[in-house]
XYZ file of C-alpha atoms in Angstrom:
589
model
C -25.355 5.249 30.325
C -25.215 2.639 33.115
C -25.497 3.493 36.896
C -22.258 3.329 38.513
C -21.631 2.395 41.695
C -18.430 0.953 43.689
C -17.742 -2.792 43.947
C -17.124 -2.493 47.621
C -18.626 0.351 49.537
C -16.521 2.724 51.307
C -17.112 3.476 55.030
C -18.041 7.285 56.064
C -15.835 7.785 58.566
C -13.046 10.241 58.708
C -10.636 7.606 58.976
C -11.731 6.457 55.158
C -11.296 9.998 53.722
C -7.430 9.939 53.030
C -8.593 6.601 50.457
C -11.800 7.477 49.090
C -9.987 8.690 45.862
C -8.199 6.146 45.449
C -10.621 3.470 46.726
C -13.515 4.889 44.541
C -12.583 2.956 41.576
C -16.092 2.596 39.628
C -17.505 -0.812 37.714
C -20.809 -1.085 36.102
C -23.207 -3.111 37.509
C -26.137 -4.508 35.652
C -29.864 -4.214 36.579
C -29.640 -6.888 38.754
C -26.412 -6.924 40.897
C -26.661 -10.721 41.773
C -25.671 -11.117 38.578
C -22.961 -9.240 37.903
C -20.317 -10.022 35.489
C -17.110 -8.262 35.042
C -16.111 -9.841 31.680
C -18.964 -7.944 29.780
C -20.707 -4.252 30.884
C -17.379 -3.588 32.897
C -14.804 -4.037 29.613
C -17.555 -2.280 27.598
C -17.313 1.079 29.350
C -13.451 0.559 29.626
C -13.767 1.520 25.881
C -12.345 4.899 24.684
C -15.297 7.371 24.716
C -15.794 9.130 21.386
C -17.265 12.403 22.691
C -14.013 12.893 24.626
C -11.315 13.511 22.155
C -8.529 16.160 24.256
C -5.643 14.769 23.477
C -4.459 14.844 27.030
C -6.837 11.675 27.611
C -4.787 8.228 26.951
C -6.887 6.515 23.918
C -7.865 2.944 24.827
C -8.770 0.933 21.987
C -11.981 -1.675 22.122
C -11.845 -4.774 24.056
C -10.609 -7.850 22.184
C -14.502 -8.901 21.631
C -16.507 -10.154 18.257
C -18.725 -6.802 19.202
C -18.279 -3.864 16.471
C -19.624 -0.365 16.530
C -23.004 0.103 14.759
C -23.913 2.490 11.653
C -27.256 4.770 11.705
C -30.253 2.448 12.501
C -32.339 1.905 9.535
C -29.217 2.593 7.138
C -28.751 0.314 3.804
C -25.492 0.089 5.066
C -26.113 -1.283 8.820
C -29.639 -3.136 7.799
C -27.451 -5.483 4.941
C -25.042 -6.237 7.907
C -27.665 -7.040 10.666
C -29.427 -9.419 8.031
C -25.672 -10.780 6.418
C -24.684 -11.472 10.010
C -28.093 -13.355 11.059
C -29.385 -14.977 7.915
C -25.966 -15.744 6.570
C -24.903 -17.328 10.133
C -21.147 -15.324 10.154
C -19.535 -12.316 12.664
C -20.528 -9.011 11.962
C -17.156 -8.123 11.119
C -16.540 -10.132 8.208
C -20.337 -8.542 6.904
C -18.705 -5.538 7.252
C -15.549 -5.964 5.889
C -17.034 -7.262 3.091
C -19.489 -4.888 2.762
C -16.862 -2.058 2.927
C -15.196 -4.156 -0.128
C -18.075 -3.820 -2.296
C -18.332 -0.087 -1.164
C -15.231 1.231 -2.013
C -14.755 -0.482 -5.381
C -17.940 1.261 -6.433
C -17.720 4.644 -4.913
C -13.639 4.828 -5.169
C -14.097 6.522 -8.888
C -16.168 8.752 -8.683
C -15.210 10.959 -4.987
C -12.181 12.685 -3.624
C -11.804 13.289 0.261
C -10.672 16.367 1.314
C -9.274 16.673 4.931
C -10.100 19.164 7.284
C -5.993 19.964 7.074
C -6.243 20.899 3.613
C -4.777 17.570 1.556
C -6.474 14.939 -0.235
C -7.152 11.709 -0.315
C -8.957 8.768 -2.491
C -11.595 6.752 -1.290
C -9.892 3.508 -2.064
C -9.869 0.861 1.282
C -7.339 -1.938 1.616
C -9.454 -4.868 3.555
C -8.208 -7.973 5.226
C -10.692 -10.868 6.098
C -8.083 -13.451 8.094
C -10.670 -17.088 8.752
C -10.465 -20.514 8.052
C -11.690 -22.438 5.769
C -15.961 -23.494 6.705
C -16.243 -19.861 7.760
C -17.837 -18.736 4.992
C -16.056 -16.120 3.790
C -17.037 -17.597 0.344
C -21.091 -17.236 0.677
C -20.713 -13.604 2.153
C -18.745 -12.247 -1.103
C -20.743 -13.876 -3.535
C -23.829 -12.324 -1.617
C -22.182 -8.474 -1.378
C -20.370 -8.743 -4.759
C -23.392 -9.936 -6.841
C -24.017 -6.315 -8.405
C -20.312 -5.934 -9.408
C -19.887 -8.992 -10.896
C -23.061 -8.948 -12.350
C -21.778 -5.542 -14.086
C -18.528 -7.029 -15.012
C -20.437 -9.565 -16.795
C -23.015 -6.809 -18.426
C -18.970 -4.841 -19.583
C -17.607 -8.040 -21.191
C -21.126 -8.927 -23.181
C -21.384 -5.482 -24.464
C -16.839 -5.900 -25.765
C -17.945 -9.464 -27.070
C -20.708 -8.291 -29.008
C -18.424 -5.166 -30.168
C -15.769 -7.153 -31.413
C -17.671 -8.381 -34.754
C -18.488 -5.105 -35.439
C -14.619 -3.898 -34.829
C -13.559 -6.621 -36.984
C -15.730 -5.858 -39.842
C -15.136 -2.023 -39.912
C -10.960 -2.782 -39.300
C -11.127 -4.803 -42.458
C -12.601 -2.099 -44.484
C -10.481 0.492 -43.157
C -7.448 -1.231 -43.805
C -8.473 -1.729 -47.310
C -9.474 2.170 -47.869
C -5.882 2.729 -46.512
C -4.123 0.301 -49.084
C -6.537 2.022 -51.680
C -5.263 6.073 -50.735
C -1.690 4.900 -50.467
C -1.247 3.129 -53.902
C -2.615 6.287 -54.911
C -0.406 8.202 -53.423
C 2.279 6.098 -54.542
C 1.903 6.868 -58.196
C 0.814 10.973 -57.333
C 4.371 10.841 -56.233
C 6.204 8.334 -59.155
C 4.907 11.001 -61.618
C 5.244 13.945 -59.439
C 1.526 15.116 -59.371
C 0.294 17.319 -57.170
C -0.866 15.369 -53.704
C -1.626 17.754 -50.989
C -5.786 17.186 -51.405
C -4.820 13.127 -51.267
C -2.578 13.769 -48.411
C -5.053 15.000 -46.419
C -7.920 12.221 -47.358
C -5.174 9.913 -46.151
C -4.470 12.100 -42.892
C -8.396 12.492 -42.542
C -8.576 8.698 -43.064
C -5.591 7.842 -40.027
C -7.849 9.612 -37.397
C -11.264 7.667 -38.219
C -9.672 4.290 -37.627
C -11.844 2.093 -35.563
C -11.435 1.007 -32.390
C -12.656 -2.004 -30.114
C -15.175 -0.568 -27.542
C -13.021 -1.030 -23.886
C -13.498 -3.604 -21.422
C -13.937 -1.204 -18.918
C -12.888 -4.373 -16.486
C -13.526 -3.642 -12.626
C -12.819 -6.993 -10.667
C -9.942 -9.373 -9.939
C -9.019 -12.624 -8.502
C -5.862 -14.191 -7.566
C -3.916 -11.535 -9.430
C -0.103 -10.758 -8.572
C 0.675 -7.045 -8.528
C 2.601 -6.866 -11.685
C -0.597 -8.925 -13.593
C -2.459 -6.398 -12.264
C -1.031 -3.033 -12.843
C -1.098 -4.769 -16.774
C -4.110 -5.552 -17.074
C -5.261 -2.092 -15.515
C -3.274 -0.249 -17.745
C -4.974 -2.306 -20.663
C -8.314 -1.858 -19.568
C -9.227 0.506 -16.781
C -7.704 2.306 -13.789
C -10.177 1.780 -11.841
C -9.772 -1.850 -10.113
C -10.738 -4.081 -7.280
C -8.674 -6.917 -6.496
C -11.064 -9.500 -4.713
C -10.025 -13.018 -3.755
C -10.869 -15.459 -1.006
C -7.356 -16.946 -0.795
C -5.041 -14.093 -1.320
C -2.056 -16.270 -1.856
C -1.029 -13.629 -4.718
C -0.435 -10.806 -2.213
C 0.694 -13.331 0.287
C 3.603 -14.797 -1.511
C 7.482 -14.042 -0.853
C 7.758 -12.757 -4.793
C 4.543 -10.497 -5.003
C 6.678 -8.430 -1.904
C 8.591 -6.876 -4.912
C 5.967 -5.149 -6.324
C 4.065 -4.896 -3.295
C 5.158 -0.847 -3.894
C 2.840 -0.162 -6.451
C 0.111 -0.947 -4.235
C 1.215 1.385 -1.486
C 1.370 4.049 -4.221
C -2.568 3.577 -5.635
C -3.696 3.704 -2.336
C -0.757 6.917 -1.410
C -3.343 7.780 -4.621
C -0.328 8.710 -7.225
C 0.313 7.371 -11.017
C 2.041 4.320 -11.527
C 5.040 4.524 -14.229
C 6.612 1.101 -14.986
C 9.380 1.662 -17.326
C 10.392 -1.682 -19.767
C 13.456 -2.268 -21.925
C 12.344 -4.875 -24.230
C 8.303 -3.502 -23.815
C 6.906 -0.299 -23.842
C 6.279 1.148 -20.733
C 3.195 1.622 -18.900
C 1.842 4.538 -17.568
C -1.479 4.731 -15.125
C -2.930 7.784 -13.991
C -5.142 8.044 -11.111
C -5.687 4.768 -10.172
C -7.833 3.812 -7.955
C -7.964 0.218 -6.464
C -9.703 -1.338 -4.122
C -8.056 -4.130 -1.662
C -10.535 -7.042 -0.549
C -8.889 -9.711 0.566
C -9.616 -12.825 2.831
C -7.371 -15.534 3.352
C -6.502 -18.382 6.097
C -4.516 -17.269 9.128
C -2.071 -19.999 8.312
C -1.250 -18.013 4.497
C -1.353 -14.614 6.815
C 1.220 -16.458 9.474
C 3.601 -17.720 7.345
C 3.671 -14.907 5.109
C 4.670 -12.918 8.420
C 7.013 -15.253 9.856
C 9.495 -15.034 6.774
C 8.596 -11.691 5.124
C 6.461 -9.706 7.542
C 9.259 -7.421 9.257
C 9.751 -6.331 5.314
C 6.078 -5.962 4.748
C 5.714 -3.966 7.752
C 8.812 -1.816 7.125
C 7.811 -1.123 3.454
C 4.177 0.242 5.052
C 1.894 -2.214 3.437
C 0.710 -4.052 6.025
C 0.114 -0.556 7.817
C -2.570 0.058 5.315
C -5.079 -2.363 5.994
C -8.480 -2.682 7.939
C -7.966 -5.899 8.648
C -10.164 -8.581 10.834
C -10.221 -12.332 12.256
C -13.662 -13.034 13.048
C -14.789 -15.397 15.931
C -15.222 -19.061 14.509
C -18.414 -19.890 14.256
C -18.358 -23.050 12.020
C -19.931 -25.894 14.172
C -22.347 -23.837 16.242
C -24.672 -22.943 13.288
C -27.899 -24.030 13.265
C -29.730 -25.498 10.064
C -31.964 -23.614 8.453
C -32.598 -22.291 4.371
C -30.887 -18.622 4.245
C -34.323 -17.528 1.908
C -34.903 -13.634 0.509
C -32.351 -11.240 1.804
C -34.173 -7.521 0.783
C -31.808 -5.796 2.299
C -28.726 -7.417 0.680
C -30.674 -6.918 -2.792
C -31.122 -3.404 -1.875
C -27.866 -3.342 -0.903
C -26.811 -4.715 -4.401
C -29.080 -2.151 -5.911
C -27.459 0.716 -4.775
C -24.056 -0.453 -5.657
C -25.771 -0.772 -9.311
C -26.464 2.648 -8.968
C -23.475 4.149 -8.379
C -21.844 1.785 -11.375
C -23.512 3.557 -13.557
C -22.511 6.892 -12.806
C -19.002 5.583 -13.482
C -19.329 5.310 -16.753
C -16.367 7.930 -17.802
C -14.203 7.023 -14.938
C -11.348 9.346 -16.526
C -14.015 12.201 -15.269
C -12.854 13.987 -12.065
C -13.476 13.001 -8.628
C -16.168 15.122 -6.542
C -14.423 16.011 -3.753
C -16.339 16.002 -0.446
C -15.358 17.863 2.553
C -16.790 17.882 6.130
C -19.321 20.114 7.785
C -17.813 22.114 10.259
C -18.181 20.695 13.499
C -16.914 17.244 12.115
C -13.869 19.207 11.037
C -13.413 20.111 14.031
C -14.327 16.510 15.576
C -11.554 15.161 12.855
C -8.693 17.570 13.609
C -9.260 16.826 18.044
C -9.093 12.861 16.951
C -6.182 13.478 14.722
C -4.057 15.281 17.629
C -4.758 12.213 19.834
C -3.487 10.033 17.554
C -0.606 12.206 17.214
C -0.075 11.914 20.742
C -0.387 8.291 21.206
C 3.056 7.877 18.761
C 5.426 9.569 21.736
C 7.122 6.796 24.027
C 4.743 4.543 26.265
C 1.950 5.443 24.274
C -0.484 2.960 22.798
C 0.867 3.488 18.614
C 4.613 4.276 20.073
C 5.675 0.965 18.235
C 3.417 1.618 15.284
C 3.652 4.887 13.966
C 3.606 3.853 10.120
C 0.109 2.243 11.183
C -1.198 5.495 13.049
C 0.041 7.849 10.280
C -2.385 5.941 8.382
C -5.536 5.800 10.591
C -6.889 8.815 9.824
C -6.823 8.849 6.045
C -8.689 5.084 6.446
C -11.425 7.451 8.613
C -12.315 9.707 6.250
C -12.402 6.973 3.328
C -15.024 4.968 5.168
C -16.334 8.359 6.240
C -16.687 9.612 2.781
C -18.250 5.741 0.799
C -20.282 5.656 3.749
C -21.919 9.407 2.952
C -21.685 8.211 -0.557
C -22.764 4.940 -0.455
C -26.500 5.947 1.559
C -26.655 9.006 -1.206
C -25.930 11.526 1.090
C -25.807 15.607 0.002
C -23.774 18.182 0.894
C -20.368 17.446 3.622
C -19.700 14.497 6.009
C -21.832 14.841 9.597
C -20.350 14.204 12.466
C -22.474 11.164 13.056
C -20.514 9.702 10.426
C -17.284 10.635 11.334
C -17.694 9.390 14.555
C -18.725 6.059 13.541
C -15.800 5.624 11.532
C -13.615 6.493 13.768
C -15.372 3.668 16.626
C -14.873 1.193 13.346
C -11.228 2.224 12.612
C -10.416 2.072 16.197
C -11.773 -1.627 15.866
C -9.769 -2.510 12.863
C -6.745 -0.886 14.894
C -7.117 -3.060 17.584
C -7.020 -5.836 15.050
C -4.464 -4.824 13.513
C -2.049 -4.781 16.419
C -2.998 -8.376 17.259
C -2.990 -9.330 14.322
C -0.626 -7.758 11.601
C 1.641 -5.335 13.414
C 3.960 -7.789 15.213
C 4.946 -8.192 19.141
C 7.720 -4.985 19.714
C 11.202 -6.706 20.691
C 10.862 -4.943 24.440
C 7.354 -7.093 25.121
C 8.729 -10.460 23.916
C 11.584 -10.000 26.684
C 9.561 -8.722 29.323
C 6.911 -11.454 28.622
C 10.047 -14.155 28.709
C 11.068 -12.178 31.984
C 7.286 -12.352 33.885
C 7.308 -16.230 32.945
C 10.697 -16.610 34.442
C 9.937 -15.002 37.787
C 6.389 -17.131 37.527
C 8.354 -19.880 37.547
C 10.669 -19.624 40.342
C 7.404 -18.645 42.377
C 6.029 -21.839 41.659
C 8.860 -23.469 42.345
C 9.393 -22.052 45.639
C 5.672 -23.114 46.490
C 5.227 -20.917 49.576
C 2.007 -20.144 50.788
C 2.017 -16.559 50.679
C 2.901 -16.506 47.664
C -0.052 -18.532 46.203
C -3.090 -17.578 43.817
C -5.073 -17.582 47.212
C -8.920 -16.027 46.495
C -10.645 -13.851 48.843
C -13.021 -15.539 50.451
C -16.455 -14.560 49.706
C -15.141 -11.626 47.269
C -14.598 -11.441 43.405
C -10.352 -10.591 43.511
C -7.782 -12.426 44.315
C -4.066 -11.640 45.115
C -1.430 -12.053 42.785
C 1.731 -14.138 43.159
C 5.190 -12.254 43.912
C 8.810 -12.987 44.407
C 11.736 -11.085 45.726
C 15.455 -11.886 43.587
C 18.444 -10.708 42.816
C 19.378 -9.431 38.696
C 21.930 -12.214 38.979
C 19.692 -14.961 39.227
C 18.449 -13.991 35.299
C 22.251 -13.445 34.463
C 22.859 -17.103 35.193
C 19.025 -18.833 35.059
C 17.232 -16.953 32.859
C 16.319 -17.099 29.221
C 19.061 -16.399 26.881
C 17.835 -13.087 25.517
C 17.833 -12.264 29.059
C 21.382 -13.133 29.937
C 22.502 -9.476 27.440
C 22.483 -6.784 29.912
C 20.388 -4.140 27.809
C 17.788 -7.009 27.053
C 17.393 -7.776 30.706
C 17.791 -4.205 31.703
C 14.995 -2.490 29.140
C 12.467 -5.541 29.902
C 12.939 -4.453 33.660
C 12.300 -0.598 32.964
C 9.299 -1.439 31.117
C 7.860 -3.809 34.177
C 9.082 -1.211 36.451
C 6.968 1.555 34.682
C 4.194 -0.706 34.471
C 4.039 -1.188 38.322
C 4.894 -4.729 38.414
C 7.991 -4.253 39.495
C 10.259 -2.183 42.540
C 14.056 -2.306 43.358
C 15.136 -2.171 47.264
C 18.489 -2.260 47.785
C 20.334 -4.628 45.395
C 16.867 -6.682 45.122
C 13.554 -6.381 43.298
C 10.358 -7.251 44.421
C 8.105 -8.234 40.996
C 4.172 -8.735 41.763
C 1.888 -10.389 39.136
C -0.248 -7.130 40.472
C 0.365 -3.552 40.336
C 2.894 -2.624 44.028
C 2.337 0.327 45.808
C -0.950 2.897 45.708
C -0.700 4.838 42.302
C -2.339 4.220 38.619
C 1.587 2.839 36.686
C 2.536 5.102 34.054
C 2.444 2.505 31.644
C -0.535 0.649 31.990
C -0.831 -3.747 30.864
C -3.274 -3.512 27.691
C -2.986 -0.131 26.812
C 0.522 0.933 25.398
C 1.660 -2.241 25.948
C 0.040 -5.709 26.112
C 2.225 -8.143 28.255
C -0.202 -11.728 28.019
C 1.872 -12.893 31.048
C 0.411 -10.542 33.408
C -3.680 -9.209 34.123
C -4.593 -6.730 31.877
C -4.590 -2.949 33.735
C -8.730 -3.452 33.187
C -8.738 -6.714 35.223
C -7.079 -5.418 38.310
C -8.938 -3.098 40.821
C -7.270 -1.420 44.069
C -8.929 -2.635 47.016
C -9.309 -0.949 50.072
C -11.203 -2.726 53.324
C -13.913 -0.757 54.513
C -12.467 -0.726 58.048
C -9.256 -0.522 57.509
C -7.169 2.452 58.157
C -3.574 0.711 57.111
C -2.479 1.502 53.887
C 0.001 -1.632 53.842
C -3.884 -3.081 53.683
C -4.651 -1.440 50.873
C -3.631 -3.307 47.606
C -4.049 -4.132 43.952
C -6.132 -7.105 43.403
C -6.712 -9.333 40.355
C -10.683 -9.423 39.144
C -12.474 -12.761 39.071
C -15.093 -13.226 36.867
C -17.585 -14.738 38.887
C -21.647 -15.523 38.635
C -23.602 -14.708 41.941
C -26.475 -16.383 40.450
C -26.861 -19.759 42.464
C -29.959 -20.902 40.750
């Protein structure tokens, strides 16, 4: 834990006592205070802390950062990302993501989760890689994939070398069967007794051969209704991997989009067929890992995402978009990668215990004080769904958070051959990593709420007229020799958005919800028939609804980024303000 200490010292005097609460507002500083940098340690320790999980704390998801939370040192799981992320030149994230791919499609037959609440789940994952093309996202499947598709290809040697065998024994059976029924043709022209040939022929029915199964695991650029046919014909346990996606991605895949939601719901799949027969699949498990460009993810969003999202699909996903990092790579052969190859090993491993993958699941539980861990972090979750609350515009996404916990929870305890229940070491890191993938997903998938668009059109409105008005105190004006600055603000009337503003604005419950929300966000107070909006929080209390948390309004400084300052010598409140933080190096060498 870092030392803490304030950014601006508070005087001892009596006079200072009535502030020192509110003026004791705590960043980190780092070993050496010259050069202290808001932008990193203080945004790291803004995180939400894992060993507090009372419900009556507001969760705060990570920082939007390319950091991620980090597995048990020495793991196979967290030493195959540390080397995939150096040696391979890419983000953690997509290692892990792609790791997590690889996971799930080999664990996901053989294990049941069973929540501390009593219901099950499968250990299926549904994983989004969103990066351009020159990423890489290529090189890092091929490298995490190699033991399943080296085990497809082991599955479709052993059905192509079956097949001359099947061929050869059909033949003969079908002329055995043509022998017994001529037979039995003339047993019955000259009404002979034919009960013993009867049951030769009955004998001979059951012992017909039969092509040893493709027991196929992996998928490309499949469509859903492809794929629910071709797991019906050869297995029902599935991974659909592909580096482009544009099968999920597509307007017409939406309509069977519903299947998918039911595997990973973990329930049977009945497709019923007039003209074919129908096709039933019980248990399925699939596995979900995807990467595409953000420009397939964006326009698949743009004209079909509001269906996506309402149909609970998107909702589903651990999904990512790494930092770029084509162009600043250096040069340099990637060479032997043990712990990928052990990596690949253990997948191997685990293939082959799926052998009969009609068997049933083990089910794996938790030990008791990560049960108890689980059911603290599900009732804050719960909590953040009410109004104002950071999921209160994503429910269908937080409904699902949980379940996606405890199936990277339970492939992780798989995965490093782990006995007996999930520890709470797990647990907790996959809660850190699903919190990650949350905050992802919000930026990402879920889509900006209706009330944030208008406020965010209302902030750059009242921006505007402040710039336009270009009166000194009402500038971006630094404090000299300090790291804040004030923030602009403007005094108007309602009517000059009725007749200037934007024309969302111009509807009276547009207008009138997008001022609420600033108003319970501290950014804005009414006196009289005026308001007074500050690109700062106005007055002396923490808002309600805080810029970053619940909501994220880009137009304004993050809640994080402001701090209340209070001069050491002052005894005026009207002194005391909300400032915005500058990011600023002290180091002048």
């Amino acid at each position: 834990m870092k030392d803490f200490v304030p950014i601006f010292q508070i005087g001892s005097s009596k006079r200072n006592n009535q502030f020192s609460q509110k003026c004791s507002t705590m960043l980190p500083i780092a070993a050496n205070p010259a050069k202290f940098s808001v932008s990193s340690s203080y945004m790291e320790n803004r995180m939400y802390s894992l060993d507090d999980a009372s419900p009556a704390c507001s969760l705060v998801l990570p920082e939007r950062t390319d950091e991620w939370p980090s597995y048990l040192e020495g793991s196979l799981f967290q030493s195959a990302v540390i080397e995939g992320s150096s040696r391979l030149q890419v983000p953690p994230s997509m290692v892990i993501a792609t790791a997590l791919g690889a996971m799930s499609a080999a664990c996901q037959a053989l294990i049941d989760i069973k929540q501390p609440v009593g219901h099950h789940v499968q250990a299926s994952l549904m994983l989004l890689t969103i990066a351009d093309s020159g990423e890489r996202k290529t090189t890092v499947e091929k490298r995490f994939f190699k033991a399943l598709r080296d085990w497809q290809r082991i599955m479709q040697d052993k059905a192509e070398k079956d097949e001359d065998r099947y061929i050869y024994e059909e033949e003969i059976w079908k002329l055995e069967d043509k022998t017994l029924k001529t037979e039995f043709k003339k047993l019955i022209k000259n009404n002979l007794p034919n009960e013993e040939l009867k049951e030769k022929i009955e004998n001979h029915r059951h012992n017909r051969p039969y092509r040893l199964p493709y027991k196929r695991l992996l998928y490309d650029d499949t469509t859903p209704q492809a794929l629910i046919q071709l797991m019906h014909r050869h297995s029902s346990n599935a991974c659909l991997v592909s580096s482009e996606a544009n099968s999920i991605f597509s307007g017409h895949a939406l309509r069977e989009i519903h299947h998918l939601n039911t595997m990973w719901d973990g329930n049977d799949i009945i497709v019923d067929r007039v003209s074919t027969s129908s096709i039933f699949l019980r248990n399925p498990r699939l596995t979900l890992a995807l990467m595409t460009q953000p420009s397939v993810v964006d326009r698949f969003l743009n004209k079909r995402g509001d269906e996506a999202r309402g149909m609970g699909f998107l909702a589903r996903f651990l999904v990512v978009k790494p930092q770029k990092m084509s162009g600043n790579r250096t040069i340099e052969p990637i060479g032997h990668l043990p712990h990928i190859d052990k990596f690949n090993r253990r997948i191997k491993e685990i293939l082959e215990q799926t052998q009969d993958i009609d068997s049933k699941q083990h089910t794996i539980e938790y030990t008791a004080d990560a049960a108890e861990l689980w059911k603290k972090y599900s009732q804050k979750i719960e909590k953040e769904m009410s109004p104002d609350r950071l999921y209160s515009h994503h429910p269908e996404h937080a409904s699902k958070l949980m379940d996606n916990v405890s199936r990277v929870a339970a492939i992780l305890h798989t995965f490093e051959g782990k006995e007996k229940s999930i520890s709470l070491e797990t647990l907790k890191f996959s809660y850190k990593l699903c919190l990650r993938y949350s905050r992802e997903f919000i930026d990402h998938l879920a889509g900006e709420p209706t009330i944030v668009t208008h406020a965010n059109l209302l902030v750059n409105f009242l921006l505007d007229l402040i710039d336009k008005e270009n009166k000194p105190n009402r500038t971006n004006e630094k404090i000299h020799g300090l790291t804040l600055k004030h923030g602009r603000y403007i005094e108007f009337s309602p009517s000059i958005i009725k007749q200037h503003g934007p024309n969302p604005l111009r509807n009276n419950a547009n207008r009138d919800a997008a001022m609420a929300l600033l108003t319970r966000m501290g950014h804005l107070v009414q006196n009289g028939n005026r308001y007074r909006f500050s690109e700062t929080i106005l007055g002396h209390q923490s808002p309600n609804v805080k810029n970053g948390e619940a909501y994220f309004l880009n137009s304004l400084p993050l809640y994080s980024h402001q701090h209340y300052y209070c001069p050491s010598r002052s005894t005026y409140l009207n002194q005391h303000r909300y400032m915005i933080i500058i990011a600023k190096d002290y180091d002048k060498e």
